[in-house]
Amino acid sequence: MKHLETLAVHAGGEPDAETGAIAPPIHLSTTFEHGPACERRAGFEYQRETNPTQVRLEAALAALEGGEAALAYASGMAAMHGLLDTLPPGSHFLYPRDCYTGLRSLAQEFLPERGVSGTALDLADLAAVRAALRPETRLIWVETPSNPLLEIADIAALAEIAHDHGARLACDNTFATPLLQRPLSLGADLVMHSSSKYMGGHSDTLGGALVFARRDEWFERAAHRRHVTGPVASPFASWLVLRGLRSLPARMAWHCRNARALAERLATHPAVASVAWPGLAAHPGHEIAARQMRDFGAMLSFRLRGGRDAALKVAGALRLARNATSLGGPETLVEHRASVEGSMRQSPEDLLRVSVGLEHPDDLLADFEQALARA
Ligand SMILES: *Cc1c(COP(=O)(O)O)cnc(C)c1O
Protein backbone atom coordinates (compact mmCIF):
# COMPACT_ATOMS: atom_id res chain seq x y z
CA MET A 1 0.00 0.00 0.00
CA LYS A 2 1.12 3.53 -0.66
CA HIS A 3 1.91 5.70 2.36
CA LEU A 4 -1.04 7.63 3.77
CA GLU A 5 0.68 10.94 2.98
CA THR A 6 0.78 9.96 -0.69
CA LEU A 7 -2.81 8.69 -0.71
CA ALA A 8 -3.97 11.95 0.88
CA VAL A 9 -2.41 13.91 -1.97
CA HIS A 10 -3.58 11.70 -4.84
CA ALA A 11 -6.66 9.62 -3.93
CA GLY A 12 -9.69 10.62 -5.99
CA GLY A 13 -7.50 13.16 -7.81
CA GLU A 14 -7.17 11.81 -11.36
CA PRO A 15 -6.93 14.75 -13.80
CA ASP A 16 -10.26 15.67 -15.40
CA ALA A 17 -10.71 13.38 -18.43
CA GLU A 18 -12.22 16.14 -20.56
CA THR A 19 -9.82 19.02 -19.89
CA GLY A 20 -6.77 17.62 -18.10
CA ALA A 21 -7.46 19.98 -15.18
CA ILE A 22 -5.30 18.98 -12.20
CA ALA A 23 -7.71 20.46 -9.63
CA PRO A 24 -10.97 18.49 -9.84
CA PRO A 25 -13.94 20.13 -11.55
CA ILE A 26 -17.07 20.93 -9.54
CA HIS A 27 -20.18 19.70 -11.32
CA LEU A 28 -23.11 21.68 -9.93
CA SER A 29 -25.67 20.03 -12.21
CA THR A 30 -28.52 18.47 -10.25
CA THR A 31 -29.44 16.19 -13.14
CA PHE A 32 -27.62 14.20 -15.81
CA GLU A 33 -28.77 13.36 -19.33
CA HIS A 34 -29.75 9.76 -19.84
CA GLY A 35 -31.22 7.59 -22.57
CA PRO A 36 -34.97 7.18 -23.11
CA ALA A 37 -35.08 4.14 -20.81
CA CYS A 38 -32.90 5.91 -18.19
CA GLU A 39 -29.62 4.54 -19.57
CA ARG A 40 -26.93 6.44 -17.64
CA ARG A 41 -24.01 7.89 -19.58
CA ALA A 42 -21.42 7.96 -16.79
CA GLY A 43 -23.28 6.41 -13.86
CA PHE A 44 -25.03 9.60 -12.75
CA GLU A 45 -28.71 10.44 -12.71
CA TYR A 46 -29.62 12.94 -9.95
CA GLN A 47 -27.47 14.83 -7.46
CA ARG A 48 -29.31 13.56 -4.37
CA GLU A 49 -28.06 10.06 -5.20
CA THR A 50 -24.47 10.78 -6.29
CA ASN A 51 -22.48 13.41 -8.13
CA PRO A 52 -19.01 13.36 -9.68
CA THR A 53 -17.27 15.54 -7.06
CA GLN A 54 -18.72 13.48 -4.24
CA VAL A 55 -17.61 10.25 -5.91
CA ARG A 56 -14.02 11.54 -5.93
CA LEU A 57 -14.27 12.42 -2.24
CA GLU A 58 -15.70 9.01 -1.38
CA ALA A 59 -12.88 7.26 -3.24
CA ALA A 60 -10.35 9.30 -1.26
CA LEU A 61 -12.05 8.63 2.09
CA ALA A 62 -12.25 4.88 1.44
CA ALA A 63 -8.57 4.80 0.45
CA LEU A 64 -7.43 6.75 3.51
CA GLU A 65 -9.39 4.63 5.98
CA GLY A 66 -8.70 1.37 4.15
CA GLY A 67 -12.41 0.60 3.57
CA GLU A 68 -14.21 -0.85 0.56
CA ALA A 69 -16.79 1.93 0.29
CA ALA A 70 -17.61 5.39 1.65
CA LEU A 71 -20.63 7.68 1.77
CA ALA A 72 -20.29 11.46 2.06
CA TYR A 73 -22.95 13.40 3.95
CA ALA A 74 -23.94 17.02 4.47
CA SER A 75 -22.61 16.99 8.05
CA GLY A 76 -21.13 14.69 10.65
CA MET A 77 -24.49 14.43 12.39
CA ALA A 78 -26.17 13.50 9.10
CA ALA A 79 -23.62 10.68 8.73
CA MET A 80 -24.06 9.52 12.34
CA HIS A 81 -27.84 9.61 12.05
CA GLY A 82 -27.70 7.90 8.66
CA LEU A 83 -25.88 5.00 10.25
CA LEU A 84 -27.84 4.72 13.51
CA ASP A 85 -31.05 4.90 11.47
CA THR A 86 -30.16 1.51 9.97
CA LEU A 87 -30.61 -0.14 13.41
CA PRO A 88 -33.89 -2.05 13.39
CA PRO A 89 -36.64 -1.36 15.97
CA GLY A 90 -36.06 -3.39 19.13
CA SER A 91 -32.29 -3.28 18.81
CA HIS A 92 -29.82 -1.97 21.35
CA PHE A 93 -26.39 -0.36 21.14
CA LEU A 94 -23.59 0.71 23.48
CA TYR A 95 -21.97 4.14 23.35
CA PRO A 96 -19.38 6.04 25.42
CA ARG A 97 -20.46 8.00 28.50
CA ASP A 98 -18.12 10.76 27.34
CA CYS A 99 -19.03 11.54 23.75
CA TYR A 100 -20.06 14.16 21.24
CA THR A 101 -23.32 15.69 22.53
CA GLY A 102 -25.11 15.05 19.24
CA LEU A 103 -24.71 11.31 19.77
CA ARG A 104 -26.18 11.64 23.26
CA SER A 105 -29.18 13.51 21.80
CA LEU A 106 -29.78 10.82 19.18
CA ALA A 107 -29.46 8.07 21.80
CA GLN A 108 -31.70 9.72 24.38
CA GLU A 109 -34.24 11.75 22.36
CA PHE A 110 -34.59 10.37 18.83
CA LEU A 111 -33.74 6.68 18.67
CA PRO A 112 -36.07 5.63 21.53
CA GLU A 113 -38.97 6.97 19.42
CA ARG A 114 -38.09 4.26 16.91
CA GLY A 115 -37.72 1.57 19.57
CA VAL A 116 -33.91 1.61 19.52
CA SER A 117 -32.23 1.91 22.90
CA GLY A 118 -28.68 2.83 23.84
CA THR A 119 -26.62 2.34 26.99
CA ALA A 120 -23.88 4.84 27.84
CA LEU A 121 -20.87 3.47 29.69
CA ASP A 122 -17.11 3.66 30.12
CA LEU A 123 -15.84 1.76 27.09
CA ALA A 124 -12.36 1.51 28.62
CA ASP A 125 -13.88 -0.91 31.15
CA LEU A 126 -14.08 -4.05 29.03
CA ALA A 127 -15.74 -6.13 31.77
CA ALA A 128 -18.51 -3.51 31.99
CA VAL A 129 -18.86 -3.60 28.19
CA ARG A 130 -19.30 -7.40 28.20
CA ALA A 131 -21.81 -7.14 31.05
CA ALA A 132 -23.86 -4.50 29.21
CA LEU A 133 -24.37 -6.65 26.10
CA ARG A 134 -27.92 -7.89 25.57
CA PRO A 135 -29.21 -10.47 23.09
CA GLU A 136 -30.51 -7.56 20.98
CA THR A 137 -27.25 -5.54 21.08
CA ARG A 138 -26.33 -4.95 17.43
CA LEU A 139 -23.68 -2.27 17.65
CA ILE A 140 -20.93 -0.84 19.82
CA TRP A 141 -20.26 2.80 18.99
CA VAL A 142 -16.87 4.05 20.12
CA GLU A 143 -15.40 7.55 20.06
CA THR A 144 -11.68 7.58 20.87
CA PRO A 145 -10.24 9.99 21.88
CA SER A 146 -13.59 11.16 23.26
CA ASN A 147 -15.11 14.60 23.54
CA PRO A 148 -14.30 16.51 25.74
CA LEU A 149 -12.45 14.31 28.29
CA LEU A 150 -10.12 12.68 25.74
CA GLU A 151 -10.85 9.21 27.10
CA ILE A 152 -9.27 6.32 25.21
CA ALA A 153 -10.90 3.01 24.37
CA ASP A 154 -9.18 -0.08 22.96
CA ILE A 155 -10.56 -0.44 19.43
CA ALA A 156 -9.17 -3.94 18.78
CA ALA A 157 -10.53 -5.29 22.08
CA LEU A 158 -13.96 -3.74 21.46
CA ALA A 159 -14.05 -5.18 17.93
CA GLU A 160 -13.41 -8.64 19.35
CA ILE A 161 -16.14 -8.26 21.98
CA ALA A 162 -18.61 -6.99 19.38
CA HIS A 163 -17.84 -9.75 16.89
CA ASP A 164 -17.99 -12.53 19.50
CA HIS A 165 -21.51 -11.26 20.20
CA GLY A 166 -22.52 -11.07 16.52
CA ALA A 167 -22.56 -7.26 16.74
CA ARG A 168 -20.57 -4.61 14.88
CA LEU A 169 -18.13 -1.93 15.95
CA ALA A 170 -18.39 1.63 14.62
CA CYS A 171 -15.81 4.31 15.47
CA ASP A 172 -16.18 8.09 15.38
CA ASN A 173 -12.67 8.92 14.14
CA THR A 174 -13.14 12.69 13.91
CA PHE A 175 -10.56 13.67 16.54
CA ALA A 176 -7.83 11.34 15.27
CA THR A 177 -8.38 11.35 11.47
CA PRO A 178 -7.04 8.38 9.44
CA LEU A 179 -3.60 9.96 9.62
CA LEU A 180 -3.34 9.14 13.32
CA GLN A 181 -5.68 6.16 13.74
CA ARG A 182 -7.21 3.65 11.32
CA PRO A 183 -10.00 1.80 13.12
CA LEU A 184 -10.79 -0.57 10.23
CA SER A 185 -7.25 -1.97 10.41
CA LEU A 186 -7.88 -2.67 14.12
CA GLY A 187 -11.06 -4.64 13.42
CA ALA A 188 -13.80 -1.99 13.37
CA ASP A 189 -16.54 -2.44 10.77
CA LEU A 190 -17.24 1.21 10.16
CA VAL A 191 -15.66 4.63 10.61
CA MET A 192 -17.63 7.86 10.92
CA HIS A 193 -16.23 11.36 10.45
CA SER A 194 -17.29 14.90 10.89
CA SER A 195 -15.26 16.24 7.95
CA SER A 196 -16.26 19.73 9.15
CA LYS A 197 -13.25 19.38 11.43
CA TYR A 198 -9.68 18.32 10.49
CA MET A 199 -10.54 16.89 7.07
CA GLY A 200 -12.06 20.13 5.77
CA GLY A 201 -9.51 21.74 8.01
CA HIS A 202 -10.32 25.43 7.53
CA SER A 203 -13.52 26.04 9.55
CA ASP A 204 -15.39 26.77 6.33
CA THR A 205 -17.40 23.72 5.36
CA LEU A 206 -19.72 21.16 6.94
CA GLY A 207 -19.35 17.53 5.98
CA GLY A 208 -19.67 14.01 7.25
CA ALA A 209 -18.69 10.55 6.13
CA LEU A 210 -19.19 6.87 6.73
CA VAL A 211 -16.48 4.46 5.61
CA PHE A 212 -17.40 0.79 5.49
CA ALA A 213 -14.89 -2.04 5.85
CA ARG A 214 -16.99 -4.03 3.38
CA ARG A 215 -19.31 -3.08 0.55
CA ASP A 216 -22.04 -5.25 2.05
CA GLU A 217 -25.79 -5.02 2.68
CA TRP A 218 -25.18 -2.63 5.60
CA PHE A 219 -23.52 -0.22 3.18
CA GLU A 220 -26.37 -0.72 0.67
CA ARG A 221 -28.98 0.07 3.32
CA ALA A 222 -27.20 3.26 4.39
CA ALA A 223 -26.67 4.32 0.76
CA HIS A 224 -30.36 3.73 -0.04
CA ARG A 225 -31.42 5.74 3.03
CA ARG A 226 -29.15 8.61 2.08
CA HIS A 227 -30.52 8.62 -1.48
CA VAL A 228 -34.14 8.68 -0.31
CA THR A 229 -33.88 10.99 2.71
CA GLY A 230 -31.39 13.39 1.08
CA PRO A 231 -28.63 14.34 3.60
CA VAL A 232 -26.06 14.12 0.83
CA ALA A 233 -22.90 16.26 0.58
CA SER A 234 -23.23 19.06 -1.98
CA PRO A 235 -20.70 19.21 -4.83
CA PHE A 236 -19.04 22.32 -3.39
CA ALA A 237 -18.82 20.90 0.15
CA SER A 238 -17.38 17.68 -1.30
CA TRP A 239 -14.83 19.71 -3.22
CA LEU A 240 -13.75 21.64 -0.11
CA VAL A 241 -13.31 18.48 1.96
CA LEU A 242 -11.38 16.82 -0.86
CA ARG A 243 -9.11 19.87 -1.03
CA GLY A 244 -8.64 19.72 2.74
CA LEU A 245 -7.51 16.09 2.56
CA ARG A 246 -4.54 17.07 0.36
CA SER A 247 -2.82 18.90 3.22
CA LEU A 248 -4.18 16.78 6.09
CA PRO A 249 -0.92 14.89 6.81
CA ALA A 250 1.13 18.09 6.98
CA ARG A 251 -1.46 19.86 9.11
CA MET A 252 -1.87 16.95 11.54
CA ALA A 253 1.88 16.79 12.17
CA TRP A 254 1.96 20.50 13.05
CA HIS A 255 -1.27 20.27 15.10
CA CYS A 256 0.16 17.38 17.16
CA ARG A 257 3.45 19.15 17.76
CA ASN A 258 1.66 22.26 19.04
CA ALA A 259 -0.67 20.17 21.22
CA ARG A 260 2.28 18.47 22.86
CA ALA A 261 3.92 21.81 23.66
CA LEU A 262 0.71 23.21 25.16
CA ALA A 263 -0.24 20.04 27.07
CA GLU A 264 3.21 19.79 28.64
CA ARG A 265 3.18 23.44 29.67
CA LEU A 266 -0.35 23.26 31.11
CA ALA A 267 0.52 20.10 33.04
CA THR A 268 3.12 22.00 35.08
CA HIS A 269 1.17 25.23 35.53
CA PRO A 270 0.17 25.95 39.15
CA ALA A 271 -3.33 27.19 38.18
CA VAL A 272 -4.12 23.94 36.33
CA ALA A 273 -5.54 20.97 38.27
CA SER A 274 -5.27 18.41 35.46
CA VAL A 275 -4.72 18.08 31.72
CA ALA A 276 -6.40 15.48 29.52
CA TRP A 277 -4.26 14.74 26.47
CA PRO A 278 -3.50 11.10 25.63
CA GLY A 279 0.12 11.89 24.79
CA LEU A 280 0.95 12.57 28.43
CA ALA A 281 2.37 9.50 30.17
CA ALA A 282 0.08 10.14 33.14
CA HIS A 283 -3.08 9.83 30.99
CA PRO A 284 -4.89 6.59 31.94
CA GLY A 285 -5.29 5.67 28.26
CA HIS A 286 -1.75 6.58 27.24
CA GLU A 287 -0.50 3.05 26.60
CA ILE A 288 -3.47 2.03 24.48
CA ALA A 289 -3.32 5.34 22.60
CA ALA A 290 0.39 4.81 21.93
CA ARG A 291 -0.42 1.36 20.53
CA GLN A 292 -3.35 2.29 18.30
CA MET A 293 -2.50 5.87 17.29
CA ARG A 294 0.42 7.23 15.30
CA ASP A 295 0.37 10.47 17.29
CA PHE A 296 -1.95 11.79 19.97
CA GLY A 297 -3.96 14.45 18.20
CA ALA A 298 -4.48 18.13 18.94
CA MET A 299 -7.61 18.13 21.08
CA LEU A 300 -7.06 18.55 24.80
CA SER A 301 -8.94 19.72 27.82
CA PHE A 302 -7.79 21.02 31.17
CA ARG A 303 -9.35 21.80 34.52
CA LEU A 304 -8.66 24.87 36.64
CA ARG A 305 -7.91 24.75 40.34
CA GLY A 306 -10.03 27.90 40.70
CA GLY A 307 -13.22 26.17 39.43
CA ARG A 308 -15.81 27.67 37.08
CA ASP A 309 -14.82 31.30 37.76
CA ALA A 310 -11.20 30.66 36.90
CA ALA A 311 -12.17 28.72 33.76
CA LEU A 312 -14.34 31.59 32.50
CA LYS A 313 -11.65 34.17 33.39
CA VAL A 314 -9.00 32.28 31.45
CA ALA A 315 -11.31 31.73 28.46
CA GLY A 316 -12.14 35.45 28.48
CA ALA A 317 -8.52 36.56 28.77
CA LEU A 318 -7.14 34.57 25.83
CA ARG A 319 -6.31 36.86 22.91
CA LEU A 320 -4.97 34.57 20.20
CA ALA A 321 -7.19 31.58 21.00
CA ARG A 322 -10.81 32.36 20.19
CA ASN A 323 -13.87 31.29 22.16
CA ALA A 324 -15.87 29.22 19.68
CA THR A 325 -17.23 25.74 19.25
CA SER A 326 -15.95 23.23 16.69
CA LEU A 327 -12.37 22.16 16.10
CA GLY A 328 -9.75 21.11 13.59
CA GLY A 329 -9.22 24.47 11.88
CA PRO A 330 -5.98 26.45 11.63
CA GLU A 331 -6.96 28.77 14.50
CA THR A 332 -6.80 27.66 18.13
CA LEU A 333 -10.29 27.51 19.63
CA VAL A 334 -11.20 27.29 23.29
CA GLU A 335 -14.55 26.41 24.78
CA HIS A 336 -16.15 26.21 28.21
CA ARG A 337 -18.07 23.04 27.36
CA ALA A 338 -20.46 23.22 30.32
CA SER A 339 -21.77 26.55 28.99
CA VAL A 340 -22.52 25.25 25.48
CA GLU A 341 -23.95 21.82 26.23
CA GLY A 342 -27.44 23.07 27.08
CA SER A 343 -29.90 20.39 28.15
CA MET A 344 -27.22 17.71 27.58
CA ARG A 345 -24.89 19.42 30.10
CA GLN A 346 -22.40 16.93 31.51
CA SER A 347 -18.92 18.52 31.43
CA PRO A 348 -17.24 19.69 34.65
CA GLU A 349 -17.67 23.42 35.29
CA ASP A 350 -13.90 23.92 35.71
CA LEU A 351 -13.05 22.44 32.30
CA LEU A 352 -11.90 24.18 29.12
CA ARG A 353 -11.55 22.30 25.85
CA VAL A 354 -8.92 23.39 23.37
CA SER A 355 -8.60 22.68 19.66
CA VAL A 356 -4.91 23.42 19.24
CA GLY A 357 -4.33 25.24 15.96
CA LEU A 358 -1.46 25.89 13.61
CA GLU A 359 0.01 29.07 15.11
CA HIS A 360 3.66 29.16 16.22
CA PRO A 361 3.84 27.28 19.53
CA ASP A 362 5.70 30.13 21.28
CA ASP A 363 2.87 32.55 20.53
CA LEU A 364 0.27 30.03 21.70
CA LEU A 365 2.09 29.29 24.94
CA ALA A 366 2.53 33.00 25.62
CA ASP A 367 -1.21 33.55 25.12
CA PHE A 368 -2.16 30.79 27.58
CA GLU A 369 0.51 32.00 30.01
CA GLN A 370 -0.91 35.54 30.16
CA ALA A 371 -4.49 34.24 30.43
CA LEU A 372 -3.64 31.74 33.18
CA ALA A 373 -2.04 34.53 35.19
CA ARG A 374 -5.64 35.79 35.82
CA ALA A 375 -6.96 32.45 37.04
C1 LIG B 1 -18.38 17.83 15.28
C2 LIG B 1 -18.46 16.41 15.62
C3 LIG B 1 -19.56 15.63 15.21
C4 LIG B 1 -20.72 16.22 14.44
O1 LIG B 1 -20.32 16.70 13.19
P1 LIG B 1 -21.01 17.95 12.41
O2 LIG B 1 -20.22 18.03 11.16
O3 LIG B 1 -20.87 19.15 13.29
O4 LIG B 1 -22.44 17.59 12.20
C5 LIG B 1 -19.57 14.30 15.58
N1 LIG B 1 -18.57 13.74 16.30
C6 LIG B 1 -17.52 14.47 16.72
C7 LIG B 1 -16.45 13.81 17.51
C8 LIG B 1 -17.43 15.82 16.39
O5 LIG B 1 -16.38 16.54 16.82
Coordinates of N, CA, C and O in Angstrom, one line a residue, residues 265-344:
R265 N 3.1 22.2 28.9 CA 3.2 23.4 29.7 C 2.0 23.5 30.7 O 2.2 23.8 31.8
L266 N 0.8 23.2 30.2 CA -0.3 23.3 31.1 C -0.2 22.3 32.3 O -0.6 22.6 33.4
A267 N 0.4 21.1 32.0 CA 0.5 20.1 33.0 C 1.4 20.5 34.2 O 1.3 20.0 35.3
T268 N 2.3 21.5 34.0 CA 3.1 22.0 35.1 C 2.7 23.4 35.6 O 3.4 23.9 36.5
H269 N 1.6 23.9 35.1 CA 1.2 25.2 35.5 C 0.4 25.2 36.9 O -0.5 24.3 37.0
P270 N 0.8 26.0 37.8 CA 0.2 26.0 39.2 C -1.3 26.2 39.2 O -2.0 25.7 40.1
A271 N -1.9 26.9 38.2 CA -3.3 27.2 38.2 C -4.1 26.0 37.6 O -5.4 26.0 37.7
V272 N -3.4 25.0 37.0 CA -4.1 23.9 36.3 C -4.2 22.7 37.2 O -3.2 22.3 37.7
A273 N -5.4 22.2 37.4 CA -5.5 21.0 38.3 C -5.2 19.7 37.5 O -4.6 18.8 38.1
S274 N -5.6 19.6 36.3 CA -5.3 18.4 35.5 C -5.4 18.7 34.0 O -6.1 19.6 33.6
V275 N -4.7 17.9 33.2 CA -4.7 18.1 31.7 C -5.1 16.7 31.1 O -4.5 15.7 31.5
A276 N -6.1 16.7 30.2 CA -6.4 15.5 29.5 C -5.9 15.6 28.1 O -6.4 16.3 27.3
W277 N -4.8 14.9 27.8 CA -4.3 14.7 26.5 C -3.6 13.4 26.4 O -2.7 13.1 27.3
P278 N -4.0 12.5 25.6 CA -3.5 11.1 25.6 C -2.0 10.9 25.4 O -1.5 9.9 25.7
G279 N -1.3 12.0 25.0 CA 0.1 11.9 24.8 C 0.9 12.0 26.1 O 2.1 11.7 26.1
L280 N 0.3 12.5 27.1 CA 0.9 12.6 28.4 C 1.0 11.2 29.1 O 0.0 10.5 29.1
A281 N 2.2 10.8 29.6 CA 2.4 9.5 30.2 C 1.4 9.2 31.3 O 1.0 8.1 31.6
A282 N 1.0 10.3 32.0 CA 0.1 10.1 33.1 C -1.4 9.9 32.7 O -2.2 9.5 33.6
H283 N -1.7 10.1 31.5 CA -3.1 9.8 31.0 C -3.4 8.3 31.1 O -2.6 7.5 30.7
P284 N -4.6 8.0 31.7 CA -4.9 6.6 31.9 C -5.0 5.8 30.6 O -4.8 4.6 30.7
G285 N -5.2 6.4 29.5 CA -5.3 5.7 28.3 C -4.0 5.8 27.4 O -4.0 5.4 26.3
H286 N -3.0 6.3 28.0 CA -1.7 6.6 27.2 C -1.2 5.4 26.5 O -0.9 5.4 25.3
E287 N -1.1 4.2 27.2 CA -0.5 3.0 26.6 C -1.3 2.5 25.4 O -0.7 2.2 24.4
I288 N -2.6 2.5 25.6 CA -3.5 2.0 24.5 C -3.4 3.0 23.3 O -3.3 2.6 22.2
A289 N -3.4 4.3 23.7 CA -3.3 5.3 22.6 C -2.0 5.2 21.8 O -2.0 5.3 20.6
A290 N -0.9 4.9 22.6 CA 0.4 4.8 21.9 C 0.4 3.6 21.0 O 1.1 3.6 20.0
R291 N -0.4 2.6 21.3 CA -0.4 1.4 20.5 C -1.3 1.6 19.3 O -0.9 1.1 18.2
Q292 N -2.4 2.2 19.4 CA -3.4 2.3 18.3 C -3.3 3.6 17.5 O -4.0 3.7 16.5
M293 N -2.6 4.6 18.0 CA -2.5 5.9 17.3 C -1.1 6.2 16.9 O -0.1 5.8 17.6
R294 N -0.9 6.9 15.8 CA 0.4 7.2 15.3 C 0.9 8.5 16.0 O 2.1 8.7 16.2
D295 N 0.0 9.3 16.4 CA 0.4 10.5 17.3 C -0.9 10.7 18.1 O -1.9 10.1 17.9
F296 N -0.9 11.7 19.0 CA -2.0 11.8 20.0 C -3.0 12.8 19.7 O -3.9 13.0 20.5
G297 N -2.9 13.5 18.6 CA -4.0 14.5 18.2 C -3.8 15.8 18.8 O -2.8 16.0 19.6
A298 N -4.7 16.7 18.5 CA -4.5 18.1 18.9 C -5.7 18.7 19.7 O -5.9 19.9 19.8
M299 N -6.5 17.7 20.2 CA -7.6 18.1 21.1 C -7.1 17.9 22.5 O -6.6 16.8 22.8
L300 N -7.4 18.8 23.4 CA -7.1 18.6 24.8 C -8.1 19.3 25.7 O -8.7 20.2 25.2
S301 N -8.1 18.9 26.9 CA -8.9 19.7 27.8 C -8.2 19.8 29.1 O -7.3 19.0 29.4
F302 N -8.5 20.9 29.9 CA -7.8 21.0 31.2 C -8.7 21.6 32.2 O -9.7 22.3 31.8
R303 N -8.5 21.3 33.4 CA -9.3 21.8 34.5 C -8.6 22.8 35.4 O -7.4 22.6 35.7
L304 N -9.3 23.8 35.8 CA -8.7 24.9 36.6 C -8.8 24.6 38.1 O -9.9 24.3 38.6
R305 N -7.8 24.9 38.9 CA -7.9 24.8 40.3 C -9.0 25.7 40.9 O -9.6 25.4 41.9
G306 N -9.1 26.9 40.2 CA -10.0 27.9 40.7 C -11.5 27.7 40.3 O -12.3 28.6 40.5
G307 N -11.8 26.5 39.7 CA -13.2 26.2 39.4 C -13.8 26.9 38.2 O -13.0 27.5 37.4
R308 N -15.1 27.1 38.2 CA -15.8 27.7 37.1 C -15.4 29.1 36.8 O -15.1 29.5 35.7
D309 N -15.2 29.9 37.9 CA -14.8 31.3 37.8 C -13.5 31.4 37.1 O -13.3 32.2 36.1
A310 N -12.5 30.6 37.5 CA -11.2 30.7 36.9 C -11.3 30.2 35.4 O -10.6 30.8 34.6
A311 N -12.1 29.2 35.1 CA -12.2 28.7 33.8 C -12.7 29.8 32.9 O -12.2 30.1 31.8
L312 N -13.8 30.5 33.3 CA -14.3 31.6 32.5 C -13.4 32.8 32.4 O -13.3 33.4 31.3
K313 N -12.6 33.1 33.5 CA -11.7 34.2 33.4 C -10.6 33.9 32.4 O -10.2 34.7 31.6
V314 N -10.1 32.7 32.4 CA -9.0 32.3 31.5 C -9.5 32.3 30.0 O -8.9 32.9 29.1
A315 N -10.7 31.7 29.8 CA -11.3 31.7 28.5 C -11.5 33.2 28.0 O -11.3 33.5 26.8
G316 N -11.9 34.1 28.9 CA -12.1 35.5 28.5 C -10.9 36.2 28.3 O -10.9 37.3 27.6
A317 N -9.8 35.8 28.9 CA -8.5 36.6 28.8 C -7.6 36.1 27.6 O -6.7 36.8 27.3
L318 N -8.0 35.0 27.0 CA -7.1 34.6 25.8 C -7.3 35.6 24.7 O -8.4 36.0 24.4
R319 N -6.2 35.9 24.0 CA -6.3 36.9 22.9 C -6.1 36.2 21.5 O -6.8 36.6 20.6
L320 N -5.2 35.3 21.5 CA -5.0 34.6 20.2 C -6.0 33.5 20.0 O -6.6 33.3 19.0
A321 N -6.2 32.7 21.1 CA -7.2 31.6 21.0 C -8.6 32.2 21.1 O -8.8 33.0 22.0
R322 N -9.5 31.8 20.2 CA -10.8 32.4 20.2 C -11.8 31.5 20.9 O -11.7 30.2 20.9
N323 N -12.8 32.1 21.5 CA -13.9 31.3 22.2 C -14.9 30.9 21.1 O -15.6 31.8 20.5
A324 N -14.9 29.7 20.7 CA -15.9 29.2 19.7 C -15.9 27.7 19.8 O -15.0 27.0 20.2
T325 N -17.1 27.2 19.3 CA -17.2 25.7 19.2 C -16.5 25.2 18.0 O -16.0 26.0 17.2
S326 N -16.6 23.9 17.8 CA -16.0 23.2 16.7 C -14.4 23.1 16.9 O -13.9 23.6 17.9
L327 N -13.8 22.5 15.9 CA -12.4 22.2 16.1 C -11.8 21.8 14.7 O -12.5 21.7 13.7
G328 N -10.4 21.6 14.8 CA -9.7 21.1 13.6 C -9.4 22.1 12.5 O -8.9 21.8 11.5
G329 N -9.6 23.4 12.8 CA -9.2 24.5 11.9 C -7.8 25.0 12.2 O -7.2 24.6 13.2
P330 N -7.3 25.9 11.4 CA -6.0 26.4 11.6 C -5.9 27.3 12.9 O -4.8 27.4 13.5
E331 N -7.0 27.9 13.3 CA -7.0 28.8 14.5 C -7.3 28.0 15.8 O -8.1 27.1 15.8
T332 N -6.5 28.3 16.8 CA -6.8 27.7 18.1 C -8.1 28.1 18.7 O -8.4 29.4 18.7
L333 N -9.0 27.2 19.1 CA -10.3 27.5 19.6 C -10.4 27.0 21.0 O -9.9 25.9 21.3
V334 N -11.0 27.7 21.9 CA -11.2 27.3 23.3 C -12.7 27.4 23.6 O -13.4 28.2 23.1
E335 N -13.1 26.5 24.5 CA -14.5 26.4 24.8 C -14.8 25.9 26.2 O -14.3 24.9 26.6
H336 N -15.7 26.7 26.9 CA -16.1 26.2 28.2 C -17.3 25.3 27.9 O -18.5 25.7 27.7
R337 N -17.1 24.0 27.8 CA -18.1 23.0 27.4 C -19.4 23.1 28.2 O -20.4 23.0 27.6
A338 N -19.2 23.2 29.5 CA -20.5 23.2 30.3 C -21.4 24.3 29.9 O -22.6 24.1 30.0
S339 N -20.9 25.4 29.4 CA -21.8 26.6 29.0 C -22.5 26.3 27.7 O -23.5 26.9 27.4
V340 N -21.9 25.4 26.8 CA -22.5 25.3 25.5 C -23.4 24.0 25.4 O -24.0 23.8 24.4
E341 N -23.3 23.1 26.4 CA -24.0 21.8 26.2 C -25.5 21.9 26.4 O -26.1 20.9 26.0
G342 N -26.0 22.9 27.0 CA -27.4 23.1 27.1 C -28.1 22.0 27.9 O -27.5 21.6 29.0
S343 N -29.2 21.4 27.4 CA -29.9 20.4 28.1 C -29.1 19.1 28.3 O -29.4 18.3 29.2
M344 N -28.0 18.9 27.5 CA -27.2 17.7 27.6 C -26.0 17.9 28.5 O -25.0 17.2 28.4

